[in-house]
CSV table of C-alpha atoms in Angstrom, one decimal:
chain,number,residue,atom,x,y,z
A,1,MET,CA,2.5,-17.4,3.0
A,2,THR,CA,5.3,-18.9,0.8
A,3,LEU,CA,8.9,-19.2,2.0
A,4,ARG,CA,10.0,-17.0,-0.9
A,5,ARG,CA,7.5,-14.4,0.1
A,6,ARG,CA,8.8,-14.4,3.6
A,7,ALA,CA,12.3,-14.0,2.3
A,8,LEU,CA,11.7,-11.3,-0.2
A,9,LEU,CA,8.7,-10.3,-2.3
A,10,THR,CA,9.3,-9.5,-5.9
A,11,THR,CA,8.3,-6.4,-6.5
A,12,PHE,CA,16.5,7.6,6.3
A,13,GLY,CA,18.9,9.6,11.1
A,14,LEU,CA,17.3,9.9,14.5
A,15,THR,CA,18.1,7.5,17.3
A,16,ALA,CA,15.7,4.8,18.1
A,17,ILE,CA,12.5,5.8,19.9
A,18,GLY,CA,12.6,2.8,22.1
A,19,THR,CA,10.4,-0.3,22.4
A,20,GLN,CA,7.6,1.3,24.4
A,21,LEU,CA,4.3,2.0,22.7
A,22,LEU,CA,3.8,5.7,22.0
A,23,PRO,CA,0.6,7.5,23.2
A,24,LEU,CA,-1.1,7.7,19.8
A,25,ALA,CA,-0.6,3.9,19.3
A,26,GLN,CA,-3.3,3.3,21.9
A,27,THR,CA,-6.4,4.4,20.0
A,28,ASN,CA,-7.4,5.0,16.4
A,29,LEU,CA,-8.9,8.2,15.1
A,30,SER,CA,-12.5,8.4,14.2
A,31,PRO,CA,-13.3,8.2,10.5
A,32,LYS,CA,-15.1,11.6,11.0
A,33,SER,CA,-11.8,13.3,12.0
A,34,ALA,CA,-10.6,15.7,9.4
A,35,ILE,CA,-8.3,14.1,6.9
A,36,VAL,CA,-4.9,15.8,6.4
A,37,LYS,CA,-3.3,15.9,2.9
A,38,PRO,CA,0.4,16.2,2.3
A,39,ARG,CA,1.9,18.9,0.1
A,40,ARG,CA,2.1,18.0,-3.6
A,41,LEU,CA,5.5,17.2,-5.1
A,42,GLN,CA,7.2,19.9,-7.2
A,43,VAL,CA,10.3,19.8,-9.4
A,44,GLY,CA,13.4,20.3,-7.3
A,45,ASP,CA,11.9,18.7,-4.2
A,46,THR,CA,13.9,16.2,-2.1
A,47,ILE,CA,12.5,12.8,-1.4
A,48,ALA,CA,13.7,10.4,1.3
A,49,LEU,CA,14.3,6.8,0.2
A,50,ILE,CA,14.0,4.4,3.1
A,51,ASN,CA,13.8,0.6,3.6
A,52,PRO,CA,11.3,-0.2,6.4
A,53,ALA,CA,11.0,-3.9,5.4
A,54,ALA,CA,13.2,-6.2,3.4
A,55,PHE,CA,16.7,-5.4,2.3
A,56,ASN,CA,17.6,-4.0,-1.2
A,57,TYR,CA,20.5,-5.0,-3.5
A,58,LYS,CA,21.8,-1.8,-5.2
A,59,LYS,CA,21.1,-3.2,-8.6
A,60,GLU,CA,17.4,-3.6,-7.8
A,61,ILE,CA,16.8,0.2,-7.7
A,62,GLU,CA,19.1,1.5,-10.4
A,63,ASP,CA,16.2,2.3,-12.7
A,64,PHE,CA,14.4,4.1,-9.8
A,65,PHE,CA,17.2,6.8,-9.6
A,66,LYS,CA,17.0,7.4,-13.3
A,67,VAL,CA,13.2,7.9,-13.1
A,68,ILE,CA,13.5,10.2,-10.1
A,69,GLU,CA,16.0,12.3,-11.9
A,70,LYS,CA,13.7,12.6,-14.9
A,71,LEU,CA,10.9,13.7,-12.6
A,72,GLY,CA,13.2,16.5,-11.4
A,73,LEU,CA,13.5,15.2,-7.8
A,74,LYS,CA,16.5,14.8,-5.5
A,75,VAL,CA,17.0,11.7,-3.3
A,76,LYS,CA,18.3,11.5,0.3
A,77,LEU,CA,19.0,7.9,1.3
A,78,GLY,CA,17.9,6.8,4.8
A,79,GLU,CA,21.0,6.2,7.1
A,80,HIS,CA,20.3,2.5,7.2
A,81,PHE,CA,19.0,2.0,3.7
A,82,TYR,CA,21.6,-0.6,2.7
A,83,ASP,CA,21.7,-2.3,6.1
A,84,ARG,CA,20.9,-6.0,6.3
A,85,TYR,CA,19.8,-8.2,9.2
A,86,GLY,CA,18.9,-11.5,7.7
A,87,TYR,CA,16.0,-10.9,5.3
A,88,LEU,CA,15.4,-7.4,6.9
A,89,ALA,CA,16.9,-4.1,6.0
A,90,GLY,CA,18.6,-3.8,9.4
A,91,LYS,CA,17.5,-4.0,13.0
A,92,ASP,CA,13.9,-2.9,13.9
A,93,ALA,CA,15.1,0.2,15.8
A,94,ASP,CA,17.2,1.4,12.9
A,95,ARG,CA,14.5,0.9,10.3
A,96,ALA,CA,12.0,2.7,12.6
A,97,ALA,CA,14.5,5.5,13.2
A,98,ASP,CA,14.8,6.1,9.4
A,99,VAL,CA,11.0,6.5,9.2
A,100,ASN,CA,10.9,8.9,12.1
A,101,ALA,CA,13.9,10.8,10.7
A,102,ALA,CA,12.4,11.2,7.3
A,103,PHE,CA,9.2,12.7,8.7
A,104,ALA,CA,11.2,15.0,11.0
A,105,ASP,CA,13.5,16.3,8.3
A,106,ASP,CA,12.3,19.6,7.0
A,107,SER,CA,14.3,19.2,3.8
A,108,VAL,CA,12.3,16.1,2.8
A,109,ARG,CA,9.0,16.6,1.0
A,110,ALA,CA,8.1,13.0,0.4
A,111,ILE,CA,9.1,9.5,1.5
A,112,PHE,CA,9.4,6.6,-0.9
A,113,THR,CA,10.2,3.0,0.1
A,114,GLY,CA,12.7,0.6,-1.5
A,115,MET,CA,11.2,-2.9,-1.0
A,116,GLY,CA,8.3,-4.9,0.4
A,117,GLY,CA,8.9,-8.4,1.6
A,118,TRP,CA,8.4,-8.5,5.4
A,119,GLY,CA,9.3,-6.3,8.3
A,120,CYS,CA,7.0,-3.2,8.6
A,121,ALA,CA,4.7,-4.7,11.2
A,122,ARG,CA,7.7,-5.2,13.5
A,123,ILE,CA,8.4,-1.5,13.7
A,124,LEU,CA,4.9,-0.1,14.1
A,125,PRO,CA,5.2,0.2,18.0
A,126,LEU,CA,8.6,2.1,17.5
A,127,LEU,CA,7.2,4.9,15.3
A,128,ASP,CA,6.7,8.4,16.7
A,129,TYR,CA,3.2,9.2,15.5
A,130,ASP,CA,3.4,12.7,17.0
A,131,ILE,CA,6.3,13.5,14.6
A,132,ILE,CA,4.5,11.8,11.7
A,133,GLY,CA,1.2,13.6,12.4
A,134,ASN,CA,2.8,17.0,12.8
A,135,ASN,CA,4.7,16.6,9.6
A,136,PRO,CA,2.3,15.4,6.9
A,137,LYS,CA,4.3,14.1,3.9
A,138,ILE,CA,3.7,11.8,1.0
A,139,ILE,CA,4.7,8.3,1.9
A,140,MET,CA,4.3,5.6,-0.8
A,141,GLY,CA,4.9,1.9,-1.3
A,142,PHE,CA,2.9,-1.3,-1.5
A,143,SER,CA,3.2,-5.0,-0.6
A,144,ASP,CA,4.5,-5.2,3.0
A,145,ILE,CA,4.5,-1.4,3.1
A,146,THR,CA,0.8,-1.8,3.5
A,147,ALA,CA,1.3,-2.2,7.3
A,148,LEU,CA,3.1,1.2,7.5
A,149,LEU,CA,0.6,3.0,5.3
A,150,LEU,CA,-2.4,1.7,7.2
A,151,ALA,CA,-0.9,2.4,10.6
A,152,ILE,CA,0.0,5.9,9.7
A,153,TYR,CA,-3.4,6.6,8.4
A,154,ALA,CA,-5.1,5.0,11.3
A,155,LYS,CA,-3.1,6.8,13.9
A,156,THR,CA,-2.7,10.3,12.3
A,157,ASN,CA,-5.5,10.6,9.7
A,158,ARG,CA,-2.9,11.5,7.2
A,159,VAL,CA,-3.4,10.4,3.6
A,160,THR,CA,-0.8,7.7,2.5
A,161,PHE,CA,-0.2,6.3,-0.9
A,162,HIS,CA,-0.3,2.8,-2.3
A,163,GLY,CA,2.0,3.0,-5.2
A,164,PRO,CA,5.3,1.8,-6.7
A,165,LEU,CA,8.4,0.8,-4.7
A,166,GLY,CA,11.9,1.8,-5.5
A,167,ALA,CA,12.4,-1.7,-6.8
A,168,SER,CA,9.3,-1.6,-9.0
A,169,THR,CA,9.4,-1.4,-12.8
A,170,TRP,CA,8.4,2.2,-13.1
A,171,SER,CA,6.8,1.8,-16.5
A,172,PRO,CA,5.4,4.8,-18.3
A,173,PHE,CA,1.9,3.9,-17.2
A,174,THR,CA,3.0,3.8,-13.5
A,175,VAL,CA,5.0,7.0,-13.8
A,176,ASP,CA,2.0,8.8,-15.4
A,177,TYR,CA,-0.2,8.0,-12.4
A,178,VAL,CA,2.5,9.0,-9.9
A,179,LYS,CA,2.6,12.4,-11.7
A,180,LYS,CA,-1.1,12.8,-11.9
A,181,VAL,CA,-1.7,12.0,-8.3
A,182,LEU,CA,1.4,13.3,-6.5
A,183,PHE,CA,2.4,16.2,-8.7
A,184,ASP,CA,-0.7,17.5,-10.5
A,185,GLY,CA,-3.1,16.7,-7.8
A,186,GLY,CA,-6.2,16.5,-9.9
A,187,SER,CA,-9.4,14.6,-9.5
A,188,VAL,CA,-8.0,11.6,-11.3
A,189,THR,CA,-10.1,8.8,-12.7
A,190,MET,CA,-8.1,5.6,-12.7
A,191,GLN,CA,-9.0,3.1,-15.4
A,192,ASN,CA,-7.3,0.0,-16.6
A,193,SER,CA,-5.4,-0.1,-19.9
A,194,LYS,CA,-7.4,-1.6,-22.7
A,195,SER,CA,-5.4,-4.8,-22.5
A,196,VAL,CA,-6.4,-5.6,-18.9
A,197,GLN,CA,-10.0,-6.5,-18.5
A,198,VAL,CA,-12.1,-6.3,-15.3
A,199,GLN,CA,-14.6,-8.8,-14.0
A,200,THR,CA,-17.6,-7.3,-12.3
A,201,ILE,CA,-18.7,-9.1,-9.1
A,202,GLY,CA,-21.4,-6.7,-7.9
A,203,ARG,CA,-22.7,-4.0,-10.2
A,204,GLY,CA,-23.2,-0.3,-9.5
A,205,THR,CA,-21.4,2.7,-8.0
A,206,ALA,CA,-20.3,3.6,-4.4
A,207,ARG,CA,-18.5,6.3,-2.5
A,208,GLY,CA,-16.3,6.1,0.5
A,209,LYS,CA,-12.8,6.4,1.8
A,210,LEU,CA,-10.3,4.2,-0.1
A,211,ILE,CA,-8.5,1.8,2.2
A,212,GLY,CA,-6.5,-1.3,1.5
A,213,GLY,CA,-3.3,-2.9,0.3
A,214,ASN,CA,-1.8,-6.4,0.4
A,215,LEU,CA,-4.4,-8.9,1.5
A,216,SER,CA,-2.1,-11.1,3.6
A,217,VAL,CA,-0.7,-8.1,5.4
A,218,ILE,CA,-4.2,-6.8,6.2
A,219,ALA,CA,-5.3,-10.2,7.4
A,220,ALA,CA,-2.2,-10.5,9.6
A,221,MET,CA,-3.0,-7.1,11.2
A,222,VAL,CA,-6.5,-8.0,12.2
A,223,GLY,CA,-6.9,-7.7,16.0
A,224,SER,CA,-4.0,-5.2,16.3
A,225,ALA,CA,-4.2,-1.5,17.1
A,226,TYR,CA,-2.9,-0.4,13.7
A,227,LEU,CA,-5.8,-0.9,11.4
A,228,PRO,CA,-8.2,2.0,10.5
A,229,GLN,CA,-11.9,2.0,11.0
A,230,TRP,CA,-13.8,0.4,8.1
A,231,GLU,CA,-17.3,1.9,8.1
A,232,ASN,CA,-18.4,3.1,4.7
A,233,SER,CA,-15.0,2.5,3.1
A,234,ILE,CA,-14.0,1.1,-0.3
A,235,LEU,CA,-11.7,-1.8,0.4
A,236,PHE,CA,-9.0,-2.7,-2.2
A,237,VAL,CA,-6.7,-5.7,-2.0
A,238,GLU,CA,-4.0,-7.4,-4.1
A,239,GLU,CA,-1.9,-10.5,-3.7
A,240,VAL,CA,1.1,-12.5,-5.0
A,241,GLY,CA,2.3,-16.0,-4.7
A,242,GLU,CA,-0.7,-17.3,-2.7
A,243,GLU,CA,-2.8,-20.3,-3.7
A,244,VAL,CA,-6.6,-19.8,-4.0
A,245,TYR,CA,-7.4,-21.6,-0.8
A,246,ARG,CA,-5.2,-19.1,1.1
A,247,ILE,CA,-7.0,-16.2,-0.5
A,248,ASP,CA,-10.2,-17.9,0.7
A,249,ARG,CA,-8.8,-18.2,4.2
A,250,MET,CA,-7.7,-14.5,4.3
A,251,LEU,CA,-11.1,-13.2,3.0
A,252,THR,CA,-12.8,-15.5,5.6
A,253,GLN,CA,-10.7,-13.9,8.3
A,254,LEU,CA,-11.8,-10.4,7.2
A,255,LYS,CA,-15.4,-11.6,7.2
A,256,LEU,CA,-15.2,-13.2,10.7
A,257,ALA,CA,-13.6,-10.0,11.9
A,258,GLY,CA,-16.6,-8.0,10.7
A,259,ILE,CA,-14.6,-6.0,8.2
A,260,LEU,CA,-16.4,-7.1,5.0
A,261,ASP,CA,-19.8,-6.3,6.5
A,262,LYS,CA,-18.8,-2.6,7.0
A,263,ILE,CA,-17.4,-1.7,3.6
A,264,SER,CA,-19.4,0.0,0.8
A,265,GLY,CA,-17.4,-1.3,-2.1
A,266,PHE,CA,-14.7,-3.9,-2.9
A,267,ILE,CA,-11.8,-4.0,-5.4
A,268,PHE,CA,-9.6,-7.0,-6.0
A,269,GLY,CA,-6.6,-5.9,-7.9
A,270,GLN,CA,-4.2,-8.5,-9.4
A,271,CYS,CA,-3.4,-11.9,-7.9
A,272,THR,CA,0.0,-12.6,-9.5
A,273,LYS,CA,1.2,-16.2,-9.5
A,274,CYS,CA,-1.8,-17.4,-7.5
A,275,GLU,CA,-2.6,-20.5,-9.4
A,276,ALA,CA,-3.8,-23.6,-7.5
A,277,GLU,CA,-1.2,-26.4,-7.3
A,278,LYS,CA,-4.0,-28.9,-8.2
A,279,PRO,CA,-6.5,-26.9,-10.2
A,280,GLN,CA,-8.8,-29.9,-10.6
A,281,GLU,CA,-9.2,-30.0,-6.8
A,282,SER,CA,-9.5,-26.3,-6.2
A,283,LEU,CA,-12.1,-23.6,-6.4
A,284,THR,CA,-11.2,-20.8,-8.8
A,285,LEU,CA,-10.4,-17.3,-7.6
A,286,PRO,CA,-13.7,-16.0,-9.2
A,287,GLN,CA,-15.6,-18.6,-7.3
A,288,VAL,CA,-14.0,-17.6,-4.0
A,289,LEU,CA,-14.6,-13.9,-4.7
A,290,SER,CA,-18.2,-14.6,-5.6
A,291,ASP,CA,-18.8,-16.7,-2.4
A,292,HIS,CA,-17.4,-13.9,-0.1
A,293,ILE,CA,-18.4,-10.7,-1.9
A,294,ARG,CA,-21.7,-11.2,-3.8
A,295,PRO,CA,-23.7,-11.7,-0.6
A,296,LEU,CA,-22.6,-8.2,0.5
A,297,LYS,CA,-24.6,-6.7,-2.4
A,298,ILE,CA,-22.0,-4.0,-2.9
A,299,PRO,CA,-20.3,-2.7,-6.1
A,300,ALA,CA,-17.2,-4.9,-6.6
A,301,TRP,CA,-14.9,-6.1,-9.3
A,302,TYR,CA,-11.7,-8.1,-9.9
A,303,GLY,CA,-8.7,-7.2,-12.1
A,304,SER,CA,-7.9,-3.6,-11.2
A,305,MET,CA,-4.3,-2.5,-12.0
A,306,VAL,CA,-3.1,-2.8,-8.4
A,307,GLY,CA,-0.5,-5.2,-7.1
A,308,HIS,CA,2.7,-6.9,-8.0
A,309,ILE,CA,2.5,-6.0,-11.7
A,310,ARG,CA,4.5,-3.9,-14.2
A,311,GLU,CA,1.8,-1.2,-14.6
A,312,GLN,CA,0.0,0.1,-11.5
A,313,PHE,CA,-2.1,2.9,-10.1
A,314,THR,CA,-1.1,5.3,-7.3
A,315,LEU,CA,-4.0,5.0,-4.8
A,316,PRO,CA,-4.4,7.5,-1.9
A,317,ILE,CA,-5.4,5.7,1.3
A,318,GLY,CA,-8.0,7.7,3.2
A,319,GLN,CA,-9.1,9.7,0.2
A,320,GLU,CA,-12.8,9.9,-0.7
A,321,VAL,CA,-13.4,8.2,-4.0
A,322,GLU,CA,-16.3,7.0,-6.2
A,323,ILE,CA,-16.0,3.6,-7.8
A,324,ASP,CA,-17.9,2.2,-10.8
A,325,ALA,CA,-17.9,-1.6,-10.7
A,326,ASP,CA,-19.3,-1.9,-14.2
A,327,SER,CA,-16.5,0.0,-15.9
A,328,GLY,CA,-13.8,-0.8,-13.2
A,329,THR,CA,-13.0,2.9,-12.5
A,330,ILE,CA,-11.8,4.6,-9.3
A,331,LYS,CA,-12.4,8.4,-9.3
A,332,LEU,CA,-10.8,10.7,-6.8
A,333,LEU,CA,-13.5,13.1,-5.7
A,334,GLU,CA,-10.8,15.8,-5.0
A,335,SER,CA,-7.1,16.2,-5.0
A,336,ALA,CA,-5.2,13.8,-2.7
A,337,VAL,CA,-2.5,16.4,-2.1
A,338,SER,CA,-2.6,20.1,-1.0
């Protein structure tokens, strides 16, 4: 992981719960447990904007407030949103308190996150999974927010959403998928724009629960109590600022942990700024993906519009989907919101 990544990836109050592990943090729910969907967004709703990872400069989210206003939503900032503790958006207890407070606040209908970077894994033991589970709400982000999304899904069986951050570009393509998934709630089929080609690794279609996020975050969580069960899932991953050999190392870790052998389908989104320092001495990313994924004999492809890019999908973690590796599409089999 690069130094810049650790510092800041490009891309509210209750008192602290304390440092003890909460009861639900001991075991993960069975994949057969009933999935719970959050209520869809409507014009006039209030969203909470929190920063559970790296700190934000005010200028980095100016465009976000303009987009939210156009969507007809109101914003309530987390109490510690503009805090700073080194590269983090405040102390662990304060960032965790903002997460817990947002879920406990009846006036808040959805929770958006400001930045990725690093820090979510540090607060996972401090979250109140009873409050979160009893108050299902949309929570969305990507990059380091992967840790938060996966932990909440694993502990509560609530759908979470891999989508734009407050500091993201919020292009028309991105906003359109936010509206389709979080507002309209249809059985959306996600397909790349014509200018972004996909590369098929393994042909065919597959169905399963969509689970994934940032590859390095997932790899770093292996062995913890905060990852979901992987049987019959569709794994999607994305990355930024990592050389090819590091992608190889992280996929190897997922293989050694038994994760790759359990999945029914695989999607690699975008790997932004992942060029090898010495290309003549390196495998290519397609070669690495072929080495790890082709032997699984599952539908798989590279190049989905997921990751540290200007235009991106909104993907519901825990939702049943059908993927087509030949066309590079992800179809929600039902609404991801209630």
